[in-house]
Amino acid sequence: MIAEGYPLQESVLLDSGATLHIFRDTKRMKSLRAAPIGDFLWSGTTQVPIDGYGEARIILKSGDGSPTYLTLYNVALCTALTTNLVSFSKLRKRGYWWDTKPGNNCLRRADGSYLGEVEEINGQQVLEYRTSYEPAATLRAALIAEVSSKPRQRKQHTSWTHRRPLKGDSLTWHKRLGHPGPEVLRYLTTASRGVRIKGDTPQGPRRITTVNCDACGTAKAHRLIRRAPREATARARPGDRIAIDFHPLTLGYAGYTSVCILTDRASGYSWDYYLTERSTPTLRSMIQSFLRMLEVQYSIKVKVIECDNEIIDIHTRVADDIRERGIICEPSAPNTQAQNGGAERVAAVIIEKSRAMRIAAKLPAYLWPEIMKAATYLYNRTPSLRRDRKTPYEIFHSASREPGDPTAKPDLAHLRSYGCKAFALTADTQLRRKRLQKQAPRAWIGFLIGYTSSNSFRIWNPLQKEILTMRDVTFNEQQHFDGHIESLRDDLLQADLEAIQKRIQELISIQEQPSQWATQLPDEEYEEVLNDEDRPCSDQLAQQDASTSEEDQHAKLPPRGEEGDGSASEYTTSRFEVLPTPPPSPPTAFFHAEAFGLDVKGRGGSVGEKSSTPARRRQRISFKAAFLAGGIQAPKHRHRSTCQIMTDGVATPVSSRAGGGRNKPLLPPQYKGKEQHIVGIHWSLLEKLPSSHMQIKSHQYRDAILEAEKAHLQSHKQSNSWEEVAKSMARGRQILGCHWVYTYKLDKHGRLVKIKARLVIRGDQQDKDERDTYAATLAGMSFRTLVALANRFDYEMLQYDAVNAFVHATIDEDIYMEMPMGYRKEGRILKLRKALYGLRRSPLLWQKHFEKGLIRTGFQRVPGEDCCWLHGDIIFFFYVDDCVLCFPETMKKEATKLMGDLQMIYHIEGGQPLQWFLGIEVIRDRPTRRLWLSQSVYVDKMKRLLPDVMQIPNKVIPMTQEELLPYEGIASPGSTNSYQRKVGTLMYAAVMTRPDIAFASSRLARFNQNPGPLHHKAADRVIWYLLQTRGHSLEFGSEPGSEEDGLQVASDASFGDNSLDRRSSQAFTMRLFGGITSWKANKQDTVTTSTTEAELLALSQAAKEALFASRLLSAMKIDLSAPTARRRTAQPSRVTIECDNKQTIRLVKEELIKLRTKLRHVDIHNHWLRQEITQGRIDVVYTSSAQLLADGFTKALPSDKFELFMQRLRLADLSEKLGMNRRRELEEEL
């Protein structure tokens, strides 16, 4: 209310509690309007009526005293109030803020610029101070007069003079100079120019020290270390006081993630323990083993254990075990590792030593466990000035031996330069095996990486990425590992001097490899997996025998400490490691060539090829590289630099990684200067082919490459693929470029058949138009159905290859191409007549041309499958240029005539039993009517997608039950590309022969655009699972008349299991003649509101696929309606679908049950299913979830249920059979 005589009556106050601006004088208001009747505000407990609303303008003082206007809107007029109030909350909404930092009291704009001063008068914050009412113009004039009344003085400092000295008090200069120490300010004025310090520099308690300045106090705090040793340490004897120190590191060799250093405080002797996890059971076992070792070996009982708070606070059971033994546990203060003193310093010295050793030896970082073992071993044997020039080894062992015993001092005669080259005897030499192979190397090349005793060494094999304990080793201390794997390969190749070694190398390349990735329980004894075939000399040695002598088995054990040095237990129960990353299985030629970018067709020659052994050429097995999922054919020609296998942790020269140069393998002497006679050489001895014609001149196989180019051009001349015309004829037309692609053509054992050159047109330069380019390819479901049918009725299956398929088709447009590089003529180009590789429409033109040839021969297309054709009981299907002919034995003569007619039209080679198709191996046991589809070779090459080291999962299942969520960060392009390669590789296996990873692959594919570390880890787990189960193959076969002798379909859904969008997962499976032929695991397109609706959509999807399969079987004259399936003309039989939801079954089968839903698409699916059931085309029966095959496609199963799921899928382990096939093929070849 009005208080007469109030000094701030006419002033404007800043009020942080007011909710609106309030003025008391109508003279200060503009655009005034009456307030609605009843408007009021509270002043304490009194209601003050609001007379009106309008605008008001106040004048603020700027930094230099000049006036600044501020206009206020929606100001309430209350003539009954004492003063004028400005609401700070209103100002803040308009972007103004009140700066109340020390030394400041002002209003600022949102950008921090100065708006006006706030004065504190009579305890109030005043924006505009007036003693009486004055018009705004009068007040503004007074402020201007106040500023202008000061006498104008000549400026002493202008742009032509030196800058004015900068003034400020000691605190200001302390901030300006970035918080220096107090002594700096005392000499600042004499040590610099342009400085003026107001007042004296504070001294005494007011001096600006670390604790007087908050910023200095928080920024310059440091540890207060007391370096005096604990009193009891000086009196301790060796073994009395043990200090424990843990150090986490990156994931290392054998899955180690941390190291534990235990140090004897009296002697400084240290023991190193390597852990894959720092759990309570692990630490308990480690400490128990350590204490037992000291007691048994040295009769030492530890009295005190010094440790940090991890054991006390986190692993309390470990601390209890220590106290139960009567040992005092002395923890350090929290976050004060310096109190660990000796242990901290010793560990720092060991880590520093290991770092220097690794850098000098150029070893990969992931080998840090082995490097730290060696560093600890050497530290214990290094004299110390602090310990009177004695070694920790001597001080520790002297306590348990007689005075003057010379064995107390360490023997260093066995030490060698760390990381030097080592020549270790092979197991065959040690065990005197294969003594008839006089030319075989007696040693393999490795590098010294550690010691286990005075006569046992740890040798690293960089090629096979394994570490072996060896005794019979010779060292070259002048040579060390240079980080280049190719140089090591050259060294190994120089040892291969005789032709017989090449034959032995071929023998090894197809030997069967024992199952890899074998897991080991945490409490099992560690044992290295040694295979001589996987050592650097694997290309000269045969596979090691399964049975080895006791001496050889001892060489495989983990490293032991020196006898009596107290380090034995560190390599026993405390290692807690899984098996190291094993070497890859010796692959077939397909894997070799795919890994090194080689073309793998393995078939007979192309047009114009002349071979001296045509019969032998026809016996070669045909197979192709794998294709991407979804029916897209992978490129057949890949530059080696794009798929170079990188050795884990080893630097590879730029030339081998990026194609900047060539690595020339050293050929055996018998091939020197005979590049034109290189047929039969193993792929590992071949030089990388050039990427362009310009690089041929410097290539050692230039003559063979030029001959291949000429042969290819001659084949085009015979096919009349183009005509040579003047360049002027293409005026106004596009002229496409072309380039040469060179590949090695290998046989199934990886030996060179010939060098192949292919001219590829630059279809990527071709203008796009509206013409169709789609060419149908054989679906995976159709392929499995056809092989199941052929196995059920015991049909012959022969494989053929259409050579130079595309050039058979004539193009229907004018296309011009530059002449090939190396054969160009001035002013001349080529006008194409035939479809060349690389054109957009070449696949479609070939398919149309091939279909005409099939029709002319007498085949008829199967409705619904463009790549499958029939001629009576003879079935012919193809994928681009890979063809398979199926027929009963009784129709062999007719089938032979049909293929002869087809070969009159096309150049088709082959006729051997089907063994490879699209990278899938077909294994058949005709007496028992069993057939298997295997992708073991394809799975083998997945190993290169795994990281250098990875944590091995505890259970052999592809995916855990924890849901994967989107990555919140942003993945790098490299990470995204790597993840997409992994998922794409997995998808091909998932859609062809490995339904056990269908659910996992479907989940992983959802994160292709932005994968995170967890997604990479999940993808690596699936790859690891496949490598473990690489021999698992899809089995087909059923007893005639049994329940499996027909078509079984199942559907399932997991309601709302995707937490992000709450869509349900669905799946279906289809089994034909005992083998699963079709499956799908995906997420539904829409959200459903109940389990019944989700199951209904899954059932609809399964029904559609089942009807297609039924019609396909009917088109191929398969009658499933009879008790025993037989081949005869019949209508599509009724399909029975299994479902585990009774409500869904009632919904689609019973008349009285109706679905009540507002989702139209769900209602449509319901009506369609009822229609198909009513018309007898499908039927739905109940099967429990535990027996439903599709259940494993909608969720991640635990290990016990997953084993049952694998049994129902009939994925059989054929590792032994596959190995026998490899050996039999070699025997037939030899």
GROMACS .gro file of N, CA and C in nm, residues 740-804:
model
  195
  740TRP      N    1   4.063  -5.531  -6.868
  740TRP     CA    2   4.098  -5.673  -6.857
  740TRP      C    3   4.090  -5.716  -6.712
  741VAL      N    4   4.041  -5.836  -6.691
  741VAL     CA    5   4.040  -5.899  -6.558
  741VAL      C    6   4.114  -6.032  -6.571
  742TYR      N    7   4.216  -6.050  -6.485
  742TYR     CA    8   4.298  -6.171  -6.491
  742TYR      C    9   4.274  -6.255  -6.365
  743THR      N   10   4.262  -6.384  -6.384
  743THR     CA   11   4.239  -6.474  -6.271
  743THR      C   12   4.317  -6.603  -6.295
  744TYR      N   13   4.350  -6.666  -6.183
  744TYR     CA   14   4.407  -6.801  -6.188
  744TYR      C   15   4.293  -6.901  -6.186
  745LYS      N   16   4.297  -6.994  -6.275
  745LYS     CA   17   4.200  -7.102  -6.274
  745LYS      C   18   4.267  -7.223  -6.210
  746LEU      N   19   4.210  -7.270  -6.099
  746LEU     CA   20   4.270  -7.376  -6.019
  746LEU      C   21   4.186  -7.502  -6.025
  747ASP      N   22   4.252  -7.613  -5.994
  747ASP     CA   23   4.174  -7.734  -5.975
  747ASP      C   24   4.131  -7.742  -5.829
  748LYS      N   25   4.064  -7.850  -5.791
  748LYS     CA   26   4.007  -7.856  -5.656
  748LYS      C   27   4.113  -7.867  -5.549
  749HIS      N   28   4.239  -7.895  -5.585
  749HIS     CA   29   4.345  -7.905  -5.487
  749HIS      C   30   4.429  -7.778  -5.483
  750GLY      N   31   4.388  -7.674  -5.552
  750GLY     CA   32   4.458  -7.548  -5.546
  750GLY      C   33   4.575  -7.538  -5.642
  751ARG      N   34   4.583  -7.626  -5.742
  751ARG     CA   35   4.692  -7.620  -5.840
  751ARG      C   36   4.646  -7.543  -5.963
  752LEU      N   37   4.740  -7.478  -6.024
  752LEU     CA   38   4.709  -7.393  -6.139
  752LEU      C   39   4.677  -7.477  -6.261
  753VAL      N   40   4.562  -7.448  -6.323
  753VAL     CA   41   4.526  -7.508  -6.450
  753VAL      C   42   4.567  -7.417  -6.565
  754LYS      N   43   4.537  -7.290  -6.550
  754LYS     CA   44   4.579  -7.193  -6.651
  754LYS      C   45   4.552  -7.053  -6.599
  755ILE      N   46   4.612  -6.956  -6.663
  755ILE     CA   47   4.580  -6.815  -6.637
  755ILE      C   48   4.471  -6.775  -6.734
  756LYS      N   49   4.368  -6.712  -6.682
  756LYS     CA   50   4.252  -6.677  -6.763
  756LYS      C   51   4.238  -6.526  -6.770
  757ALA      N   52   4.219  -6.475  -6.889
  757ALA     CA   53   4.194  -6.331  -6.910
  757ALA      C   54   4.053  -6.314  -6.963
  758ARG      N   55   3.984  -6.213  -6.913
  758ARG     CA   56   3.847  -6.186  -6.957
  758ARG      C   57   3.832  -6.037  -6.981
  759LEU      N   58   3.771  -6.003  -7.093
  759LEU     CA   59   3.743  -5.864  -7.126
  759LEU      C   60   3.604  -5.829  -7.073
  760VAL      N   61   3.598  -5.730  -6.987
  760VAL     CA   62   3.474  -5.690  -6.922
  760VAL      C   63   3.441  -5.548  -6.964
  761ILE      N   64   3.319  -5.527  -7.011
  761ILE     CA   65   3.276  -5.395  -7.054
  761ILE      C   66   3.232  -5.314  -6.933
  762ARG      N   67   3.250  -5.184  -6.938
  762ARG     CA   68   3.214  -5.095  -6.827
  762ARG      C   69   3.065  -5.067  -6.830
  763GLY      N   70   2.987  -5.163  -6.782
  763GLY     CA   71   2.843  -5.144  -6.777
  763GLY      C   72   2.800  -5.036  -6.681
  764ASP      N   73   2.886  -5.001  -6.586
  764ASP     CA   74   2.851  -4.895  -6.492
  764ASP      C   75   2.846  -4.759  -6.559
  765GLN      N   76   2.908  -4.747  -6.680
  765GLN     CA   77   2.902  -4.622  -6.754
  765GLN      C   78   2.778  -4.613  -6.842
  766GLN      N   79   2.706  -4.722  -6.853
  766GLN     CA   80   2.592  -4.729  -6.944
  766GLN      C   81   2.475  -4.646  -6.890
  767ASP      N   82   2.414  -4.568  -6.978
  767ASP     CA   83   2.298  -4.488  -6.939
  767ASP      C   84   2.182  -4.579  -6.901
  768LYS      N   85   2.111  -4.541  -6.794
  768LYS     CA   86   1.996  -4.619  -6.751
  768LYS      C   87   1.874  -4.583  -6.834
  769ASP      N   88   1.791  -4.683  -6.860
  769ASP     CA   89   1.666  -4.660  -6.932
  769ASP      C   90   1.557  -4.743  -6.866
  770GLU      N   91   1.438  -4.744  -6.926
  770GLU     CA   92   1.324  -4.812  -6.867
  770GLU      C   93   1.315  -4.959  -6.904
  771ARG      N   94   1.407  -5.009  -6.983
  771ARG     CA   95   1.400  -5.149  -7.022
  771ARG      C   96   1.433  -5.240  -6.906
  772ASP      N   97   1.374  -5.356  -6.908
  772ASP     CA   98   1.388  -5.452  -6.797
  772ASP      C   99   1.528  -5.511  -6.798
  773THR      N  100   1.587  -5.524  -6.680
  773THR     CA  101   1.717  -5.589  -6.664
  773THR      C  102   1.711  -5.709  -6.570
  774TYR      N  103   1.594  -5.740  -6.516
  774TYR     CA  104   1.583  -5.847  -6.417
  774TYR      C  105   1.594  -5.983  -6.484
  775ALA      N  106   1.681  -6.067  -6.426
  775ALA     CA  107   1.695  -6.205  -6.471
  775ALA      C  108   1.669  -6.296  -6.352
  776ALA      N  109   1.579  -6.390  -6.368
  776ALA     CA  110   1.542  -6.478  -6.257
  776ALA      C  111   1.658  -6.570  -6.223
  777THR      N  112   1.670  -6.600  -6.095
  777THR     CA  113   1.770  -6.696  -6.048
  777THR      C  114   1.700  -6.800  -5.962
  778LEU      N  115   1.763  -6.914  -5.950
  778LEU     CA  116   1.705  -7.025  -5.876
  778LEU      C  117   1.700  -6.990  -5.727
  779ALA      N  118   1.582  -7.002  -5.668
  779ALA     CA  119   1.567  -6.973  -5.526
  779ALA      C  120   1.627  -7.086  -5.443
  780GLY      N  121   1.675  -7.049  -5.322
  780GLY     CA  122   1.733  -7.149  -5.234
  780GLY      C  123   1.633  -7.256  -5.195
  781MET      N  124   1.507  -7.214  -5.174
  781MET     CA  125   1.402  -7.310  -5.138
  781MET      C  126   1.380  -7.410  -5.251
  782SER      N  127   1.383  -7.361  -5.376
  782SER     CA  128   1.363  -7.451  -5.490
  782SER      C  129   1.479  -7.548  -5.503
  783PHE      N  130   1.602  -7.502  -5.481
  783PHE     CA  131   1.718  -7.591  -5.489
  783PHE      C  132   1.709  -7.703  -5.387
  784ARG      N  133   1.675  -7.669  -5.262
  784ARG     CA  134   1.664  -7.772  -5.160
  784ARG      C  135   1.549  -7.868  -5.189
  785THR      N  136   1.441  -7.815  -5.244
  785THR     CA  137   1.329  -7.902  -5.279
  785THR      C  138   1.368  -8.000  -5.388
  786LEU      N  139   1.445  -7.955  -5.486
  786LEU     CA  140   1.484  -8.041  -5.597
  786LEU      C  141   1.581  -8.149  -5.552
  787VAL      N  142   1.677  -8.115  -5.466
  787VAL     CA  143   1.770  -8.218  -5.420
  787VAL      C  144   1.699  -8.316  -5.327
  788ALA      N  145   1.601  -8.268  -5.248
  788ALA     CA  146   1.524  -8.359  -5.164
  788ALA      C  147   1.444  -8.457  -5.250
  789LEU      N  148   1.387  -8.406  -5.357
  789LEU     CA  149   1.310  -8.490  -5.449
  789LEU      C  150   1.402  -8.593  -5.516
  790ALA      N  151   1.519  -8.547  -5.564
  790ALA     CA  152   1.611  -8.639  -5.631
  790ALA      C  153   1.662  -8.746  -5.535
  791ASN      N  154   1.683  -8.710  -5.410
  791ASN     CA  155   1.729  -8.809  -5.312
  791ASN      C  156   1.618  -8.908  -5.279
  792ARG      N  157   1.495  -8.857  -5.266
  792ARG     CA  158   1.383  -8.945  -5.230
  792ARG      C  159   1.358  -9.051  -5.336
  793PHE      N  160   1.367  -9.014  -5.463
  793PHE     CA  161   1.338  -9.109  -5.570
  793PHE      C  162   1.466  -9.164  -5.635
  794ASP      N  163   1.581  -9.141  -5.570
  794ASP     CA  164   1.709  -9.198  -5.613
  794ASP      C  165   1.742  -9.160  -5.758
  795TYR      N  166   1.731  -9.033  -5.790
  795TYR     CA  167   1.762  -8.985  -5.924
  795TYR      C  168   1.912  -8.961  -5.938
  796GLU      N  169   1.959  -8.975  -6.059
  796GLU     CA  170   2.094  -8.932  -6.090
  796GLU      C  171   2.097  -8.779  -6.091
  797MET      N  172   2.207  -8.721  -6.045
  797MET     CA  173   2.224  -8.576  -6.048
  797MET      C  174   2.360  -8.546  -6.108
  798LEU      N  175   2.360  -8.490  -6.229
  798LEU     CA  176   2.483  -8.458  -6.301
  798LEU      C  177   2.496  -8.306  -6.316
  799GLN      N  178   2.618  -8.261  -6.306
  799GLN     CA  179   2.645  -8.117  -6.309
  799GLN      C  180   2.711  -8.078  -6.440
  800TYR      N  181   2.669  -7.962  -6.493
  800TYR     CA  182   2.723  -7.910  -6.618
  800TYR      C  183   2.751  -7.760  -6.602
  801ASP      N  184   2.833  -7.709  -6.694
  801ASP     CA  185   2.870  -7.568  -6.692
  801ASP      C  186   2.862  -7.513  -6.833
  802ALA      N  187   2.788  -7.403  -6.850
  802ALA     CA  188   2.780  -7.336  -6.979
  802ALA      C  189   2.897  -7.240  -6.991
  803VAL      N  190   2.991  -7.269  -7.080
  803VAL     CA  191   3.113  -7.191  -7.094
  803VAL      C  192   3.084  -7.064  -7.173
  804ASN      N  193   3.138  -6.950  -7.123
  804ASN     CA  194   3.116  -6.820  -7.188
  804ASN      C  195   2.968  -6.801  -7.220
   0.00000   0.00000   0.00000
